[in-house]
Amino acid sequence: MASPIELPLVDISNSHDVVAGKKLLDAAVKHGFLYIDSNSTLLTTSDVDQIFDLNRGWVGMHVETLDPEHHDPRRAMNIGEFQDGNLQQPLPPCLISRESEIARFTDLCNTICSHILRLLALGLEIDEEFFTSRHDQSRGTTGNSLRWLYYPAAVSSYRPGKDIRAGAHSDYGSITLLFQRPGQPGLEILTSNNEWAPVPVYPDGRTDFPFPPILVNIGDMLSYWTDGLLKSTVHRVVFPKQDQSDHTSQAHDRYSIAFFCQPVSETELIPVPSEIVSLHQKENRSDKEAGRVVGHGGGAHGWKAGQPCITAGQHLQSRLAATYV
Ligand SMILES: O=C(O)CCC(=O)C(=O)O
Ligand SMILES: [Fe+2]
C-alpha cells in the first residue's frame, strides 16, 4: 500500500479566477481527485451537520454491494434531482418534513458543482460556461443525485485484507462531491503506479476548517469528453487500520454523503474545443492507435463532423451496461 496521497486543496470562492482554474485542472489531470476548501463554499457547518443527522437517523437504507467477491455490504439511499423545487420521487414518510433541508443542501451542491465546472473550463481555456450550460437543470433532466452512505463497523466475521467497504469503481457522471466526517477515513485511490493510496479526511493534517474539505473526483463523462486528459480515477473504501485488528469495535462506523453531478441527458458530447485537450490527444495518439483506452468508452474526439455524437444519457447507459453485465 502506498503512503497517504497529498492532494491539492482548492479555493473555489471566485469561479472566474484563472489561477484557481489552472490549479483545479492540474489536480484533475494528475490525480482525478482534489479537495475543495470548505471555507470557499456557501455551505455552513450546520448545513453539513444537519444532512449527516438525517443520514444517521435513517434506518431504511437498502444494502448495496459493489463487489460481491469482497463482501462489501454498505447501506445506501439515493435522492434524485429536484425539478422546479420539487422532488421527482416520493420521500419515505419520516423524511417528508425535512424536504426543504434536503432541497437547500442539494441547491448548494449544485452551486459548488457550477463553480468547479466553470473553473475547469477556465483551466482548459474554453468558454467558461461550456460545461455549466450543459449542466443547466432548467434545460432538462440531469440525473443528479444525492446519496447517503453508511458503512457499519467491522463484524466478527471480518476477514482482514479481504473484506472492504466499497469495491473498486469509477464514478459515471461529470464530478462527484464527497462529504466525510472527522475521524472516519477509509477512501483509497488507485495511483498511476497501480497502488492503493489512502486519502486522509483532512489534507496535510490540517483540521482548521468548519467541516472537512469536500473531496471532489472526476467521473467517466468528463474523462470521455476530454479524451482521458481528466482522470476518472478508480477508488474504493476500506476499513481503517484500527478496525482491522479490533473486530469488536463499534466505534468505527463510517458515514459519507456523495453528490453526483451529471450533464443534461440530451447533451451531445461534442469534443471539448480546447487546445489543451487537442495537444493531449496528439501526444497520446500512439496509445489510441494501439487500442489503449482513452477515457471510459473511448473519447469524444474520435467524433467526426457530420456524424451524430453520443449524448450524456447514452454515455451513462453504456457505462451502466458495461458494469452490470
Ligand atoms: O463512501 C465513500 O467514501 C465513497 C463512495 C463512493 O465512492 C461512491 O458511492 O461512488
Ligand atoms: Fe465513487
mmCIF file of C-alpha atoms and ligand atoms in Angstrom:
data_model
loop_
_atom_site.group_PDB
_atom_site.id
_atom_site.type_symbol
_atom_site.label_atom_id
_atom_site.label_comp_id
_atom_site.label_asym_id
_atom_site.label_seq_id
_atom_site.Cartn_x
_atom_site.Cartn_y
_atom_site.Cartn_z
ATOM 1 C CA MET A 1 0.000 0.000 0.000
ATOM 2 C CA ALA A 2 1.269 3.471 -0.885
ATOM 3 C CA SER A 3 1.599 6.221 1.712
ATOM 4 C CA PRO A 4 -1.325 8.643 2.049
ATOM 5 C CA ILE A 5 -1.671 10.820 -1.014
ATOM 6 C CA GLU A 6 -1.314 14.583 -0.808
ATOM 7 C CA LEU A 7 -3.990 16.133 -2.960
ATOM 8 C CA PRO A 8 -4.246 19.863 -3.691
ATOM 9 C CA LEU A 9 -6.712 21.989 -1.730
ATOM 10 C CA VAL A 10 -8.531 24.459 -3.999
ATOM 11 C CA ASP A 11 -10.401 27.638 -3.088
ATOM 12 C CA ILE A 12 -13.422 27.926 -5.409
ATOM 13 C CA SER A 13 -14.907 31.124 -3.985
ATOM 14 C CA ASN A 14 -14.131 33.079 -7.154
ATOM 15 C CA SER A 15 -15.240 30.942 -10.076
ATOM 16 C CA HIS A 16 -13.700 33.404 -12.566
ATOM 17 C CA ASP A 17 -10.202 33.037 -11.107
ATOM 18 C CA VAL A 18 -7.895 31.662 -13.802
ATOM 19 C CA VAL A 19 -5.195 30.703 -11.280
ATOM 20 C CA ALA A 20 -7.699 28.573 -9.322
ATOM 21 C CA GLY A 21 -8.893 27.116 -12.658
ATOM 22 C CA LYS A 22 -5.348 26.040 -13.557
ATOM 23 C CA LYS A 23 -4.809 24.516 -10.100
ATOM 24 C CA LEU A 24 -8.068 22.590 -10.340
ATOM 25 C CA LEU A 25 -7.270 21.388 -13.857
ATOM 26 C CA ASP A 26 -3.782 20.221 -12.817
ATOM 27 C CA ALA A 27 -5.263 18.149 -9.993
ATOM 28 C CA ALA A 28 -7.961 16.727 -12.299
ATOM 29 C CA VAL A 29 -5.285 15.729 -14.842
ATOM 30 C CA LYS A 30 -2.789 14.358 -12.360
ATOM 31 C CA HIS A 31 -4.987 12.645 -9.773
ATOM 32 C CA GLY A 32 -8.631 12.972 -10.812
ATOM 33 C CA PHE A 33 -9.178 13.915 -7.145
ATOM 34 C CA LEU A 34 -8.767 17.105 -5.094
ATOM 35 C CA TYR A 35 -10.114 18.828 -2.005
ATOM 36 C CA ILE A 36 -12.321 21.912 -2.023
ATOM 37 C CA ASP A 37 -11.655 24.299 0.837
ATOM 38 C CA SER A 38 -14.838 24.217 2.927
ATOM 39 C CA ASN A 39 -14.349 27.944 3.675
ATOM 40 C CA SER A 40 -14.770 28.698 -0.022
ATOM 41 C CA THR A 41 -18.347 27.357 -0.314
ATOM 42 C CA LEU A 42 -21.668 28.740 0.863
ATOM 43 C CA LEU A 43 -22.293 25.627 2.973
ATOM 44 C CA THR A 44 -22.149 26.109 6.717
ATOM 45 C CA THR A 45 -21.183 23.623 9.408
ATOM 46 C CA SER A 46 -24.830 23.388 10.398
ATOM 47 C CA ASP A 47 -25.954 22.579 6.818
ATOM 48 C CA VAL A 48 -23.480 19.710 6.725
ATOM 49 C CA ASP A 49 -24.234 18.523 10.273
ATOM 50 C CA GLN A 50 -27.967 18.570 9.573
ATOM 51 C CA ILE A 51 -27.657 16.469 6.451
ATOM 52 C CA PHE A 52 -25.479 13.960 8.303
ATOM 53 C CA ASP A 53 -28.085 13.868 11.098
ATOM 54 C CA LEU A 54 -30.621 12.765 8.509
ATOM 55 C CA ASN A 55 -28.163 10.108 7.331
ATOM 56 C CA ARG A 56 -27.647 8.793 10.886
ATOM 57 C CA GLY A 57 -31.335 8.887 11.693
ATOM 58 C CA TRP A 58 -32.343 6.937 8.635
ATOM 59 C CA VAL A 59 -32.614 3.174 9.046
ATOM 60 C CA GLY A 60 -34.388 2.272 5.824
ATOM 61 C CA MET A 61 -31.381 2.342 3.529
ATOM 62 C CA HIS A 62 -31.010 -0.513 1.082
ATOM 63 C CA VAL A 63 -27.993 -2.821 1.173
ATOM 64 C CA GLU A 64 -25.721 -2.278 -1.791
ATOM 65 C CA THR A 65 -22.781 -4.452 -2.802
ATOM 66 C CA LEU A 66 -20.331 -3.077 -5.370
ATOM 67 C CA ASP A 67 -18.043 -6.101 -5.301
ATOM 68 C CA PRO A 68 -19.629 -9.394 -4.081
ATOM 69 C CA GLU A 69 -16.206 -11.152 -4.137
ATOM 70 C CA HIS A 70 -15.041 -8.948 -1.327
ATOM 71 C CA HIS A 71 -18.165 -8.901 0.786
ATOM 72 C CA ASP A 72 -18.762 -5.191 0.960
ATOM 73 C CA PRO A 73 -22.296 -4.549 2.118
ATOM 74 C CA ARG A 74 -22.922 -0.897 2.624
ATOM 75 C CA ARG A 75 -26.237 0.834 3.098
ATOM 76 C CA ALA A 76 -27.253 3.499 0.668
ATOM 77 C CA MET A 77 -30.166 5.768 -0.028
ATOM 78 C CA ASN A 78 -30.448 7.848 -3.187
ATOM 79 C CA ILE A 79 -32.374 11.042 -3.602
ATOM 80 C CA GLY A 80 -32.957 12.056 -7.204
ATOM 81 C CA GLU A 81 -32.989 15.577 -8.535
ATOM 82 C CA PHE A 82 -35.342 18.408 -7.694
ATOM 83 C CA GLN A 83 -37.071 19.983 -10.676
ATOM 84 C CA ASP A 84 -38.590 23.430 -10.169
ATOM 85 C CA GLY A 85 -38.120 22.869 -6.458
ATOM 86 C CA ASN A 86 -39.935 19.516 -6.459
ATOM 87 C CA LEU A 87 -38.517 16.088 -5.885
ATOM 88 C CA GLN A 88 -39.311 13.606 -8.647
ATOM 89 C CA GLN A 89 -39.683 10.680 -6.218
ATOM 90 C CA PRO A 90 -41.698 10.191 -3.041
ATOM 91 C CA LEU A 91 -39.681 10.554 0.161
ATOM 92 C CA PRO A 92 -40.058 7.990 2.955
ATOM 93 C CA PRO A 93 -42.649 9.368 5.438
ATOM 94 C CA CYS A 94 -40.064 10.115 8.146
ATOM 95 C CA LEU A 95 -38.159 12.422 5.782
ATOM 96 C CA ILE A 96 -41.094 14.368 4.328
ATOM 97 C CA SER A 97 -40.847 17.126 6.926
ATOM 98 C CA ARG A 98 -37.124 17.514 6.093
ATOM 99 C CA GLU A 99 -37.593 18.058 2.359
ATOM 100 C CA SER A 100 -36.663 21.744 2.494
ATOM 101 C CA GLU A 101 -33.328 20.985 4.211
ATOM 102 C CA ILE A 102 -32.552 18.383 1.566
ATOM 103 C CA ALA A 103 -33.514 20.851 -1.170
ATOM 104 C CA ARG A 104 -31.256 23.553 0.309
ATOM 105 C CA PHE A 105 -28.310 21.167 0.578
ATOM 106 C CA THR A 106 -28.833 19.945 -2.991
ATOM 107 C CA ASP A 107 -29.023 23.540 -4.268
ATOM 108 C CA LEU A 108 -25.756 24.405 -2.590
ATOM 109 C CA CYS A 109 -24.135 21.264 -4.013
ATOM 110 C CA ASN A 110 -25.296 22.348 -7.476
ATOM 111 C CA THR A 111 -23.735 25.771 -6.922
ATOM 112 C CA ILE A 112 -20.441 24.194 -5.842
ATOM 113 C CA CYS A 113 -20.501 21.997 -8.965
ATOM 114 C CA SER A 114 -21.129 25.041 -11.177
ATOM 115 C CA HIS A 115 -18.095 26.775 -9.666
ATOM 116 C CA ILE A 116 -15.947 23.696 -10.254
ATOM 117 C CA LEU A 117 -17.181 23.259 -13.834
ATOM 118 C CA ARG A 118 -16.569 26.930 -14.603
ATOM 119 C CA LEU A 119 -13.050 26.747 -13.174
ATOM 120 C CA LEU A 120 -12.305 23.597 -15.181
ATOM 121 C CA ALA A 121 -13.412 25.390 -18.350
ATOM 122 C CA LEU A 122 -11.126 28.321 -17.475
ATOM 123 C CA GLY A 123 -8.267 25.874 -16.880
ATOM 124 C CA LEU A 124 -8.959 24.336 -20.316
ATOM 125 C CA GLU A 125 -9.039 27.858 -21.835
ATOM 126 C CA ILE A 126 -12.528 27.493 -23.314
ATOM 127 C CA ASP A 127 -15.741 29.483 -22.852
ATOM 128 C CA GLU A 128 -16.204 29.489 -19.094
ATOM 129 C CA GLU A 129 -19.849 28.428 -19.443
ATOM 130 C CA PHE A 130 -19.073 25.487 -21.778
ATOM 131 C CA PHE A 131 -19.774 22.899 -19.067
ATOM 132 C CA THR A 132 -22.211 24.836 -16.867
ATOM 133 C CA SER A 133 -24.591 25.493 -19.784
ATOM 134 C CA ARG A 134 -24.624 21.740 -20.444
ATOM 135 C CA HIS A 135 -25.479 21.026 -16.798
ATOM 136 C CA ASP A 136 -28.221 23.641 -16.571
ATOM 137 C CA GLN A 137 -31.216 21.897 -14.980
ATOM 138 C CA SER A 138 -33.623 24.422 -16.482
ATOM 139 C CA ARG A 139 -32.792 22.783 -19.837
ATOM 140 C CA GLY A 140 -33.808 19.255 -18.886
ATOM 141 C CA THR A 141 -33.239 16.346 -16.540
ATOM 142 C CA THR A 142 -29.698 15.562 -15.472
ATOM 143 C CA GLY A 143 -29.957 12.502 -13.252
ATOM 144 C CA ASN A 144 -28.066 14.336 -10.471
ATOM 145 C CA SER A 145 -28.399 12.526 -7.187
ATOM 146 C CA LEU A 146 -27.588 12.825 -3.527
ATOM 147 C CA ARG A 147 -26.545 9.583 -1.864
ATOM 148 C CA TRP A 148 -26.357 8.853 1.839
ATOM 149 C CA LEU A 149 -23.943 6.069 2.665
ATOM 150 C CA TYR A 150 -23.481 4.082 5.837
ATOM 151 C CA TYR A 151 -20.740 1.526 6.378
ATOM 152 C CA PRO A 152 -21.171 -0.442 9.609
ATOM 153 C CA ALA A 153 -18.102 -1.137 11.780
ATOM 154 C CA ALA A 154 -16.313 -4.427 11.136
ATOM 155 C CA VAL A 155 -18.213 -7.520 12.341
ATOM 156 C CA SER A 156 -16.607 -10.545 13.984
ATOM 157 C CA SER A 157 -16.602 -12.496 10.709
ATOM 158 C CA TYR A 158 -14.480 -9.743 9.174
ATOM 159 C CA ARG A 159 -11.595 -11.110 7.029
ATOM 160 C CA PRO A 160 -8.611 -8.734 7.248
ATOM 161 C CA GLY A 161 -7.133 -7.870 3.879
ATOM 162 C CA LYS A 162 -10.158 -9.397 2.098
ATOM 163 C CA ASP A 163 -13.255 -7.547 3.138
ATOM 164 C CA ILE A 164 -13.591 -3.991 2.046
ATOM 165 C CA ARG A 165 -16.331 -1.447 2.484
ATOM 166 C CA ALA A 166 -16.932 -0.406 -1.118
ATOM 167 C CA GLY A 167 -15.373 -2.194 -4.074
ATOM 168 C CA ALA A 168 -13.109 -0.590 -6.666
ATOM 169 C CA HIS A 169 -15.013 1.535 -9.175
ATOM 170 C CA SER A 170 -15.001 4.828 -11.034
ATOM 171 C CA ASP A 171 -17.944 7.229 -10.970
ATOM 172 C CA TYR A 172 -20.081 7.676 -14.094
ATOM 173 C CA GLY A 173 -21.008 11.320 -14.178
ATOM 174 C CA SER A 174 -19.140 14.604 -14.506
ATOM 175 C CA ILE A 175 -17.999 15.251 -10.964
ATOM 176 C CA THR A 176 -18.723 13.804 -7.539
ATOM 177 C CA LEU A 177 -18.642 15.744 -4.262
ATOM 178 C CA LEU A 178 -17.882 13.575 -1.250
ATOM 179 C CA PHE A 179 -18.640 14.771 2.283
ATOM 180 C CA GLN A 180 -16.856 12.912 5.063
ATOM 181 C CA ARG A 181 -16.828 13.038 8.859
ATOM 182 C CA PRO A 182 -13.814 13.744 11.089
ATOM 183 C CA GLY A 183 -12.222 10.509 12.315
ATOM 184 C CA GLN A 184 -13.959 8.324 9.678
ATOM 185 C CA PRO A 185 -11.325 7.705 6.973
ATOM 186 C CA GLY A 186 -11.249 4.814 4.505
ATOM 187 C CA LEU A 187 -11.238 6.145 0.945
ATOM 188 C CA GLU A 188 -8.347 4.954 -1.227
ATOM 189 C CA ILE A 189 -7.458 5.804 -4.816
ATOM 190 C CA LEU A 190 -5.596 3.729 -7.366
ATOM 191 C CA THR A 191 -2.477 5.696 -8.332
ATOM 192 C CA SER A 192 -0.763 5.649 -11.732
ATOM 193 C CA ASN A 193 1.709 3.153 -10.184
ATOM 194 C CA ASN A 194 -1.222 0.803 -9.593
ATOM 195 C CA GLU A 195 -1.012 1.183 -5.817
ATOM 196 C CA TRP A 196 -3.834 1.926 -3.406
ATOM 197 C CA ALA A 197 -3.160 5.240 -1.676
ATOM 198 C CA PRO A 198 -5.269 6.315 1.326
ATOM 199 C CA VAL A 199 -6.889 9.736 1.071
ATOM 200 C CA PRO A 200 -6.971 11.403 4.503
ATOM 201 C CA VAL A 201 -10.184 13.154 5.549
ATOM 202 C CA TYR A 202 -8.141 16.314 6.148
ATOM 203 C CA PRO A 203 -5.328 17.420 3.800
ATOM 204 C CA ASP A 204 -1.859 17.834 5.362
ATOM 205 C CA GLY A 205 -3.221 17.007 8.808
ATOM 206 C CA ARG A 206 -4.876 20.458 8.897
ATOM 207 C CA THR A 207 -8.159 20.460 10.773
ATOM 208 C CA ASP A 208 -8.834 24.206 10.791
ATOM 209 C CA PHE A 209 -11.926 24.008 8.596
ATOM 210 C CA PRO A 210 -15.577 24.482 9.565
ATOM 211 C CA PHE A 211 -16.208 20.946 8.237
ATOM 212 C CA PRO A 212 -13.873 18.525 6.435
ATOM 213 C CA PRO A 213 -12.921 19.737 2.957
ATOM 214 C CA ILE A 214 -15.135 18.305 0.231
ATOM 215 C CA LEU A 215 -13.370 15.607 -1.741
ATOM 216 C CA VAL A 216 -14.066 16.045 -5.456
ATOM 217 C CA ASN A 217 -13.457 13.494 -8.148
ATOM 218 C CA ILE A 218 -13.765 13.452 -11.905
ATOM 219 C CA GLY A 219 -16.214 10.921 -13.347
ATOM 220 C CA ASP A 220 -16.219 8.928 -16.583
ATOM 221 C CA MET A 221 -18.220 11.518 -18.511
ATOM 222 C CA LEU A 222 -15.633 14.297 -18.146
ATOM 223 C CA SER A 223 -12.882 11.806 -18.846
ATOM 224 C CA TYR A 224 -14.619 10.787 -22.078
ATOM 225 C CA TRP A 225 -15.309 14.404 -23.019
ATOM 226 C CA THR A 226 -11.600 15.298 -22.690
ATOM 227 C CA ASP A 227 -10.252 12.099 -24.266
ATOM 228 C CA GLY A 228 -8.846 10.913 -20.978
ATOM 229 C CA LEU A 229 -6.998 14.158 -20.135
ATOM 230 C CA LEU A 230 -9.099 14.470 -16.979
ATOM 231 C CA LYS A 231 -8.780 11.268 -14.987
ATOM 232 C CA SER A 232 -11.744 9.268 -13.779
ATOM 233 C CA THR A 233 -9.744 7.572 -11.062
ATOM 234 C CA VAL A 234 -10.666 4.181 -9.618
ATOM 235 C CA HIS A 235 -11.338 4.327 -5.891
ATOM 236 C CA ARG A 236 -12.656 2.142 -3.064
ATOM 237 C CA VAL A 237 -13.433 2.298 0.654
ATOM 238 C CA VAL A 238 -11.581 0.109 3.166
ATOM 239 C CA PHE A 239 -11.849 -0.483 6.892
ATOM 240 C CA PRO A 240 -9.492 1.786 8.792
ATOM 241 C CA LYS A 241 -6.412 0.128 10.301
ATOM 242 C CA GLN A 242 -7.647 0.103 13.910
ATOM 243 C CA ASP A 243 -10.813 -1.801 12.885
ATOM 244 C CA GLN A 244 -8.729 -4.427 11.165
ATOM 245 C CA SER A 245 -7.288 -5.600 14.486
ATOM 246 C CA ASP A 246 -10.284 -4.821 16.694
ATOM 247 C CA HIS A 247 -13.340 -6.644 15.350
ATOM 248 C CA THR A 248 -15.457 -5.790 18.316
ATOM 249 C CA SER A 249 -15.128 -2.049 17.960
ATOM 250 C CA GLN A 250 -18.435 -0.353 17.217
ATOM 251 C CA ALA A 251 -16.698 2.996 17.224
ATOM 252 C CA HIS A 252 -15.787 2.970 13.590
ATOM 253 C CA ASP A 253 -18.930 3.189 11.579
ATOM 254 C CA ARG A 254 -18.428 5.373 8.538
ATOM 255 C CA TYR A 255 -20.999 7.803 7.220
ATOM 256 C CA SER A 256 -20.469 9.679 3.984
ATOM 257 C CA ILE A 257 -22.605 11.665 1.593
ATOM 258 C CA ALA A 258 -21.962 11.819 -2.142
ATOM 259 C CA PHE A 259 -23.455 14.255 -4.629
ATOM 260 C CA PHE A 260 -23.248 13.003 -8.212
ATOM 261 C CA CYS A 261 -23.395 15.707 -10.869
ATOM 262 C CA GLN A 262 -24.267 14.892 -14.470
ATOM 263 C CA PRO A 263 -24.946 16.877 -17.647
ATOM 264 C CA VAL A 264 -28.479 17.288 -19.004
ATOM 265 C CA SER A 265 -29.278 13.875 -20.560
ATOM 266 C CA GLU A 266 -29.770 15.243 -24.100
ATOM 267 C CA THR A 267 -26.370 16.985 -24.097
ATOM 268 C CA GLU A 268 -24.398 15.977 -27.158
ATOM 269 C CA LEU A 269 -20.880 15.165 -26.063
ATOM 270 C CA ILE A 270 -19.215 17.186 -28.816
ATOM 271 C CA PRO A 271 -15.450 17.234 -28.299
ATOM 272 C CA VAL A 272 -14.395 19.862 -25.770
ATOM 273 C CA PRO A 273 -12.959 22.596 -28.026
ATOM 274 C CA SER A 274 -9.758 23.079 -26.054
ATOM 275 C CA GLU A 275 -6.228 23.323 -27.457
ATOM 276 C CA ILE A 276 -5.026 21.660 -24.269
ATOM 277 C CA VAL A 277 -7.215 18.632 -24.992
ATOM 278 C CA SER A 278 -6.075 18.547 -28.658
ATOM 279 C CA LEU A 279 -2.441 18.606 -27.587
ATOM 280 C CA HIS A 280 -3.061 15.782 -25.140
ATOM 281 C CA GLN A 281 -4.787 13.886 -27.905
ATOM 282 C CA LYS A 282 -1.805 14.266 -30.254
ATOM 283 C CA GLU A 283 0.597 13.188 -27.535
ATOM 284 C CA ASN A 284 -1.491 10.105 -26.874
ATOM 285 C CA ARG A 285 -2.181 9.163 -30.473
ATOM 286 C CA SER A 286 0.098 6.116 -30.219
ATOM 287 C CA ASP A 287 -1.920 4.870 -27.228
ATOM 288 C CA LYS A 288 -5.085 5.252 -29.229
ATOM 289 C CA GLU A 289 -3.694 3.520 -32.278
ATOM 290 C CA ALA A 290 -2.557 0.661 -30.081
ATOM 291 C CA GLY A 291 -6.151 0.377 -28.880
ATOM 292 C CA ARG A 292 -5.375 1.570 -25.350
ATOM 293 C CA VAL A 293 -8.238 3.170 -23.517
ATOM 294 C CA VAL A 294 -8.641 6.952 -23.690
ATOM 295 C CA GLY A 295 -11.305 7.941 -21.180
ATOM 296 C CA HIS A 296 -14.012 5.408 -20.437
ATOM 297 C CA GLY A 297 -15.771 4.107 -23.528
ATOM 298 C CA GLY A 298 -13.372 5.855 -25.950
ATOM 299 C CA GLY A 299 -13.010 9.575 -26.295
ATOM 300 C CA ALA A 300 -15.246 12.299 -27.675
ATOM 301 C CA HIS A 301 -12.518 13.444 -30.065
ATOM 302 C CA GLY A 302 -12.983 10.295 -32.159
ATOM 303 C CA TRP A 303 -16.131 12.043 -33.425
ATOM 304 C CA LYS A 304 -16.088 13.472 -36.965
ATOM 305 C CA ALA A 305 -18.122 16.474 -38.112
ATOM 306 C CA GLY A 306 -21.361 15.365 -39.745
ATOM 307 C CA GLN A 307 -21.622 12.188 -37.647
ATOM 308 C CA PRO A 308 -24.147 12.018 -34.816
ATOM 309 C CA CYS A 309 -22.355 12.231 -31.477
ATOM 310 C CA ILE A 310 -23.482 10.424 -28.376
ATOM 311 C CA THR A 311 -25.488 12.110 -25.685
ATOM 312 C CA ALA A 312 -24.767 12.212 -21.975
ATOM 313 C CA GLY A 313 -27.760 9.885 -21.416
ATOM 314 C CA GLN A 314 -26.389 7.363 -23.935
ATOM 315 C CA HIS A 315 -22.924 7.536 -22.369
ATOM 316 C CA LEU A 316 -24.404 6.807 -18.966
ATOM 317 C CA GLN A 317 -26.354 3.831 -20.347
ATOM 318 C CA SER A 318 -23.223 2.412 -21.971
ATOM 319 C CA ARG A 319 -21.247 2.691 -18.712
ATOM 320 C CA LEU A 320 -24.073 1.023 -16.798
ATOM 321 C CA ALA A 321 -24.311 -1.736 -19.403
ATOM 322 C CA ALA A 322 -20.532 -2.315 -19.216
ATOM 323 C CA THR A 323 -20.678 -2.548 -15.422
ATOM 324 C CA TYR A 324 -23.775 -4.644 -14.836
ATOM 325 C CA VAL A 325 -23.166 -7.434 -17.363
HETATM 326 O O1 LIG B 1 -18.363 6.474 0.780
HETATM 327 C C1 LIG B 1 -17.386 6.850 0.208
HETATM 328 O O2 LIG B 1 -16.482 7.366 0.802
HETATM 329 C C2 LIG B 1 -17.223 6.703 -1.289
HETATM 330 C C3 LIG B 1 -18.497 6.432 -2.010
HETATM 331 C C4 LIG B 1 -18.285 6.275 -3.483
HETATM 332 O O3 LIG B 1 -17.188 6.264 -3.979
HETATM 333 C C5 LIG B 1 -19.470 6.167 -4.364
HETATM 334 O O4 LIG B 1 -20.599 5.970 -3.856
HETATM 335 O O5 LIG B 1 -19.309 6.282 -5.586
HETATM 336 FE FE FE B 2 -17.344 6.521 -6.091
#
